[in-house]
Amino acid sequence: MSDDPIKVPFFKKKTNLNVNLRKRKKSPSPGVNVSGEEDNSSAVITKERKLDTSHPFVQASKKGRRVTREEISDMYTANKSAVNSTSEDIATRSAEWDTEIDRDAQALLEKKLAAEEALDDNLYKGANAYKSYIKKRDTAAGSAASSKIKAGPIRAPSNIRVTSRFDYQPDICKDYKETGYCGYGDSCKFLHDRGDYKSGWQLEREWEEMHGKLKKDPNAFLVENSDEESEEELPFACIICRQNFKNPIVTQ
């Protein structure tokens, strides 16, 4: 009995190889309705895998990624150094949309003429450097340094203040003024007035028509006095002695 080998029991767990395999459903026979519970039981849930798009070799179907505020490099903030302009600043303001005064054609020609006057060292500088000592004031080139007449664009004035005024009356109801009736009634936003008003240009025209004749006539303010009236005004006798005049002195 001692020579017989001892039997040791071994336990082996059977592995089911078909755990992850999906069984095919039997096709239902015609005429049999399939319930919704059976459809839901056959659904397969897959877990979405997130890709690290920061890596250049990792690609995905998504076109772009969300950009945070910290990744934006160009950021601008106002320095709040602007000063509010007043009515006094508007009167001394100048236009700066043209070429700078020290760079336009007139300034360049003035610098050239000033350089020619300064360089007088009696040296020959070629035929192209000939200088004309006769200043022709009747030409554009000769009068460029002293006036605004020159070749090229004329320098525009930059200190002109323009004030525009439109002389019309949009606040009076036109229908009520012409016909005395307005379809809007009391809700009309314009003034219901049938008075006659004259614009500024009409008043100026009447003033010129009335006073223009006085300006054209040089004898408008001259007091006319005829010789007959002057003779009638003379006394016929002396006021002191009450007698007729004897050898009176006639003056002009």
GROMACS .gro file of C-alpha atoms in nm:
model
  252
    1MET     CA    1   0.000   0.000   0.000
    2SER     CA    2   0.290   0.227   0.069
    3ASP     CA    3   0.419   0.183  -0.283
    4ASP     CA    4   0.101   0.317  -0.442
    5PRO     CA    5   0.133   0.680  -0.560
    6ILE     CA    6  -0.074   0.940  -0.384
    7LYS     CA    7  -0.338   1.091  -0.606
    8VAL     CA    8  -0.351   1.473  -0.578
    9PRO     CA    9  -0.676   1.629  -0.698
   10PHE     CA   10  -0.646   1.915  -0.954
   11PHE     CA   11  -0.920   2.173  -1.017
   12LYS     CA   12  -0.932   2.340  -1.358
   13LYS     CA   13  -1.161   2.632  -1.432
   14LYS     CA   14  -1.322   2.615  -1.766
   15THR     CA   15  -1.280   2.931  -1.967
   16ASN     CA   16  -1.565   3.038  -2.186
   17LEU     CA   17  -1.404   3.141  -2.512
   18ASN     CA   18  -1.726   3.280  -2.655
   19VAL     CA   19  -1.787   3.546  -2.386
   20ASN     CA   20  -1.710   3.850  -2.604
   21LEU     CA   21  -1.867   3.704  -2.912
   22ARG     CA   22  -2.204   3.828  -3.019
   23LYS     CA   23  -2.457   3.569  -3.116
   24ARG     CA   24  -2.654   3.620  -3.429
   25LYS     CA   25  -3.017   3.672  -3.381
   26LYS     CA   26  -3.255   3.444  -3.544
   27SER     CA   27  -3.445   3.608  -3.823
   28PRO     CA   28  -3.807   3.628  -3.728
   29SER     CA   29  -4.052   3.434  -3.928
   30PRO     CA   30  -4.290   3.634  -4.147
   31GLY     CA   31  -4.601   3.751  -3.969
   32VAL     CA   32  -4.440   3.767  -3.624
   33ASN     CA   33  -4.397   4.114  -3.462
   34VAL     CA   34  -4.072   4.180  -3.282
   35SER     CA   35  -4.111   4.366  -2.951
   36GLY     CA   36  -3.911   4.677  -2.860
   37GLU     CA   37  -3.747   4.503  -2.567
   38GLU     CA   38  -3.563   4.267  -2.795
   39ASP     CA   39  -3.433   4.560  -3.003
   40ASN     CA   40  -3.298   4.737  -2.697
   41SER     CA   41  -3.124   4.425  -2.574
   42SER     CA   42  -2.920   4.399  -2.892
   43ALA     CA   43  -2.771   4.753  -2.866
   44VAL     CA   44  -2.394   4.770  -2.829
   45ILE     CA   45  -2.248   5.055  -2.617
   46THR     CA   46  -1.903   5.172  -2.723
   47LYS     CA   47  -1.691   5.408  -2.519
   48GLU     CA   48  -1.556   5.709  -2.712
   49ARG     CA   49  -1.186   5.749  -2.693
   50LYS     CA   50  -1.053   6.103  -2.650
   51LEU     CA   51  -0.750   6.194  -2.855
   52ASP     CA   52  -0.477   6.426  -2.745
   53THR     CA   53  -0.485   6.685  -3.024
   54SER     CA   54  -0.190   6.878  -2.886
   55HIS     CA   55   0.047   6.619  -3.033
   56PRO     CA   56   0.123   6.686  -3.402
   57PHE     CA   57   0.111   6.320  -3.503
   58VAL     CA   58  -0.229   6.257  -3.346
   59GLN     CA   59  -0.511   6.333  -3.590
   60ALA     CA   60  -0.884   6.344  -3.550
   61SER     CA   61  -1.191   6.429  -3.755
   62LYS     CA   62  -1.257   6.749  -3.560
   63LYS     CA   63  -1.151   7.057  -3.757
   64GLY     CA   64  -1.048   7.290  -3.480
   65ARG     CA   65  -1.010   7.323  -3.112
   66ARG     CA   66  -1.132   7.583  -2.871
   67VAL     CA   67  -0.890   7.870  -2.819
   68THR     CA   68  -0.867   8.012  -2.472
   69ARG     CA   69  -0.823   8.379  -2.389
   70GLU     CA   70  -0.474   8.321  -2.254
   71GLU     CA   71  -0.353   8.183  -2.588
   72ILE     CA   72  -0.443   8.503  -2.773
   73SER     CA   73  -0.119   8.693  -2.813
   74ASP     CA   74  -0.242   9.023  -2.965
   75MET     CA   75  -0.429   9.224  -2.705
   76TYR     CA   76  -0.477   9.601  -2.721
   77THR     CA   77  -0.591   9.835  -2.449
   78ALA     CA   78  -0.665  10.207  -2.465
   79ASN     CA   79  -0.413  10.441  -2.306
   80LYS     CA   80  -0.691  10.691  -2.221
   81SER     CA   81  -0.469  10.986  -2.304
   82ALA     CA   82  -0.709  11.164  -2.541
   83VAL     CA   83  -0.825  11.509  -2.434
   84ASN     CA   84  -1.178  11.625  -2.506
   85SER     CA   85  -1.177  11.916  -2.750
   86THR     CA   86  -1.360  12.237  -2.665
   87SER     CA   87  -1.487  12.527  -2.872
   88GLU     CA   88  -1.160  12.714  -2.817
   89ASP     CA   89  -0.958  12.432  -2.971
   90ILE     CA   90  -1.174  12.425  -3.283
   91ALA     CA   91  -1.088  12.789  -3.364
   92THR     CA   92  -0.713  12.715  -3.368
   93ARG     CA   93  -0.731  12.378  -3.542
   94SER     CA   94  -0.555  12.327  -3.876
   95ALA     CA   95  -0.613  12.075  -4.155
   96GLU     CA   96  -0.344  11.809  -4.188
   97TRP     CA   97  -0.474  11.585  -4.467
   98ASP     CA   98  -0.244  11.737  -4.730
   99THR     CA   99   0.130  11.693  -4.764
  100GLU     CA  100   0.336  11.836  -4.481
  101ILE     CA  101   0.438  12.198  -4.529
  102ASP     CA  102   0.807  12.114  -4.511
  103ARG     CA  103   0.778  11.839  -4.776
  104ASP     CA  104   0.558  11.980  -5.052
  105ALA     CA  105   0.675  12.117  -5.386
  106GLN     CA  106   0.692  12.477  -5.267
  107ALA     CA  107   0.910  12.389  -4.967
  108LEU     CA  108   1.150  12.185  -5.183
  109LEU     CA  109   1.187  12.470  -5.430
  110GLU     CA  110   1.249  12.718  -5.150
  111LYS     CA  111   1.523  12.494  -5.009
  112LYS     CA  112   1.680  12.465  -5.353
  113LEU     CA  113   1.686  12.842  -5.405
  114ALA     CA  114   1.828  12.896  -5.057
  115ALA     CA  115   2.101  12.638  -5.120
  116GLU     CA  116   2.198  12.804  -5.448
  117GLU     CA  117   2.235  13.140  -5.277
  118ALA     CA  118   2.447  12.993  -4.998
  119LEU     CA  119   2.687  12.797  -5.224
  120ASP     CA  120   2.885  13.074  -5.390
  121ASP     CA  121   3.242  12.943  -5.377
  122ASN     CA  122   3.336  13.030  -5.740
  123LEU     CA  123   3.381  12.667  -5.837
  124TYR     CA  124   3.277  12.511  -6.167
  125LYS     CA  125   3.021  12.238  -6.102
  126GLY     CA  126   2.918  12.141  -6.453
  127ALA     CA  127   2.663  12.261  -6.704
  128ASN     CA  128   2.373  12.119  -6.504
  129ALA     CA  129   2.463  12.332  -6.204
  130TYR     CA  130   2.440  12.666  -6.383
  131LYS     CA  131   2.272  12.929  -6.175
  132SER     CA  132   2.052  13.209  -6.303
  133TYR     CA  133   2.130  13.534  -6.122
  134ILE     CA  134   1.835  13.713  -6.280
  135LYS     CA  135   1.521  13.658  -6.074
  136LYS     CA  136   1.222  13.658  -6.302
  137ARG     CA  137   0.925  13.751  -6.089
  138ASP     CA  138   0.682  13.697  -6.374
  139THR     CA  139   0.743  13.322  -6.388
  140ALA     CA  140   0.619  13.050  -6.159
  141ALA     CA  141   0.968  12.929  -6.068
  142GLY     CA  142   1.096  13.276  -5.992
  143SER     CA  143   0.808  13.379  -5.771
  144ALA     CA  144   0.769  13.048  -5.589
  145ALA     CA  145   0.978  13.155  -5.291
  146SER     CA  146   0.786  13.479  -5.243
  147SER     CA  147   0.431  13.373  -5.332
  148LYS     CA  148   0.211  13.070  -5.378
  149ILE     CA  149   0.233  13.077  -5.758
  150LYS     CA  150   0.449  12.781  -5.857
  151ALA     CA  151   0.462  12.469  -6.066
  152GLY     CA  152   0.277  12.178  -5.911
  153PRO     CA  153  -0.014  12.155  -5.672
  154ILE     CA  154  -0.092  12.475  -5.487
  155ARG     CA  155  -0.064  12.461  -5.110
  156ALA     CA  156  -0.413  12.475  -4.968
  157PRO     CA  157  -0.487  12.703  -4.672
  158SER     CA  158  -0.518  12.513  -4.348
  159ASN     CA  159  -0.666  12.779  -4.118
  160ILE     CA  160  -1.000  12.860  -4.280
  161ARG     CA  161  -1.304  12.824  -4.058
  162VAL     CA  162  -1.621  12.749  -4.251
  163THR     CA  163  -1.967  12.798  -4.104
  164SER     CA  164  -2.267  12.661  -4.293
  165ARG     CA  165  -2.627  12.763  -4.235
  166PHE     CA  166  -2.929  12.621  -4.412
  167ASP     CA  167  -3.203  12.881  -4.434
  168TYR     CA  168  -3.525  12.683  -4.459
  169GLN     CA  169  -3.822  12.606  -4.235
  170PRO     CA  170  -3.893  12.234  -4.197
  171ASP     CA  171  -4.091  12.281  -3.874
  172ILE     CA  172  -4.403  12.429  -4.037
  173CYS     CA  173  -4.674  12.199  -4.171
  174LYS     CA  174  -4.692  12.259  -4.546
  175ASP     CA  175  -5.041  12.117  -4.590
  176TYR     CA  176  -5.191  12.329  -4.312
  177LYS     CA  177  -5.017  12.643  -4.436
  178GLU     CA  178  -5.147  12.604  -4.793
  179THR     CA  179  -5.493  12.454  -4.738
  180GLY     CA  180  -5.569  12.504  -4.369
  181TYR     CA  181  -5.626  12.131  -4.321
  182CYS     CA  182  -5.393  11.854  -4.205
  183GLY     CA  183  -5.476  11.484  -4.207
  184TYR     CA  184  -5.272  11.417  -3.895
  185GLY     CA  185  -5.467  11.665  -3.687
  186ASP     CA  186  -5.334  11.732  -3.338
  187SER     CA  187  -5.084  11.447  -3.369
  188CYS     CA  188  -4.888  11.631  -3.640
  189LYS     CA  189  -4.535  11.704  -3.522
  190PHE     CA  190  -4.504  12.019  -3.737
  191LEU     CA  191  -4.634  12.363  -3.648
  192HIS     CA  192  -4.984  12.451  -3.771
  193ASP     CA  193  -4.940  12.814  -3.870
  194ARG     CA  194  -5.066  12.995  -4.178
  195GLY     CA  195  -4.852  13.304  -4.128
  196ASP     CA  196  -4.623  13.437  -4.398
  197TYR     CA  197  -4.252  13.415  -4.326
  198LYS     CA  198  -3.964  13.535  -4.539
  199SER     CA  199  -3.629  13.367  -4.562
  200GLY     CA  200  -3.301  13.543  -4.508
  201TRP     CA  201  -3.220  13.567  -4.878
  202GLN     CA  202  -3.559  13.730  -4.944
  203LEU     CA  203  -3.500  13.995  -4.678
  204GLU     CA  204  -3.154  14.068  -4.819
  205ARG     CA  205  -3.292  14.102  -5.172
  206GLU     CA  206  -3.558  14.349  -5.060
  207TRP     CA  207  -3.297  14.549  -4.868
  208GLU     CA  208  -3.076  14.573  -5.176
  209GLU     CA  209  -3.369  14.673  -5.395
  210MET     CA  210  -3.471  14.948  -5.154
  211HIS     CA  211  -3.127  15.085  -5.063
  212GLY     CA  212  -2.946  15.002  -5.384
  213LYS     CA  213  -3.105  15.297  -5.563
  214LEU     CA  214  -2.969  15.536  -5.301
  215LYS     CA  215  -2.618  15.403  -5.352
  216LYS     CA  216  -2.636  15.443  -5.730
  217ASP     CA  217  -2.777  15.800  -5.716
  218PRO     CA  218  -2.506  16.044  -5.597
  219ASN     CA  219  -2.763  16.323  -5.540
  220ALA     CA  220  -2.992  16.111  -5.328
  221PHE     CA  221  -2.915  16.301  -5.007
  222LEU     CA  222  -2.868  16.643  -5.170
  223VAL     CA  223  -3.114  16.913  -5.061
  224GLU     CA  224  -3.241  17.087  -5.372
  225ASN     CA  225  -3.311  17.463  -5.351
  226SER     CA  226  -3.406  17.677  -5.653
  227ASP     CA  227  -3.309  18.043  -5.706
  228GLU     CA  228  -3.669  18.159  -5.706
  229GLU     CA  229  -3.729  18.017  -5.362
  230SER     CA  230  -3.412  18.182  -5.233
  231GLU     CA  231  -3.516  18.520  -5.373
  232GLU     CA  232  -3.857  18.494  -5.218
  233GLU     CA  233  -3.707  18.427  -4.879
  234LEU     CA  234  -3.511  18.758  -4.883
  235PRO     CA  235  -3.677  19.046  -4.688
  236PHE     CA  236  -3.812  19.332  -4.901
  237ALA     CA  237  -3.702  19.603  -4.652
  238CYS     CA  238  -3.455  19.659  -4.377
  239ILE     CA  239  -3.560  19.504  -4.054
  240ILE     CA  240  -3.395  19.779  -3.844
  241CYS     CA  241  -3.499  20.105  -4.019
  242ARG     CA  242  -3.805  19.968  -4.194
  243GLN     CA  243  -3.699  20.131  -4.526
  244ASN     CA  244  -3.614  19.996  -4.868
  245PHE     CA  245  -3.264  19.875  -4.942
  246LYS     CA  246  -3.017  20.124  -5.095
  247ASN     CA  247  -2.719  19.976  -5.281
  248PRO     CA  248  -2.742  19.633  -5.120
  249ILE     CA  249  -2.438  19.405  -5.123
  250VAL     CA  250  -2.511  19.101  -5.335
  251THR     CA  251  -2.321  18.787  -5.246
  252GLN     CA  252  -2.318  18.452  -5.411
   0.00000   0.00000   0.00000
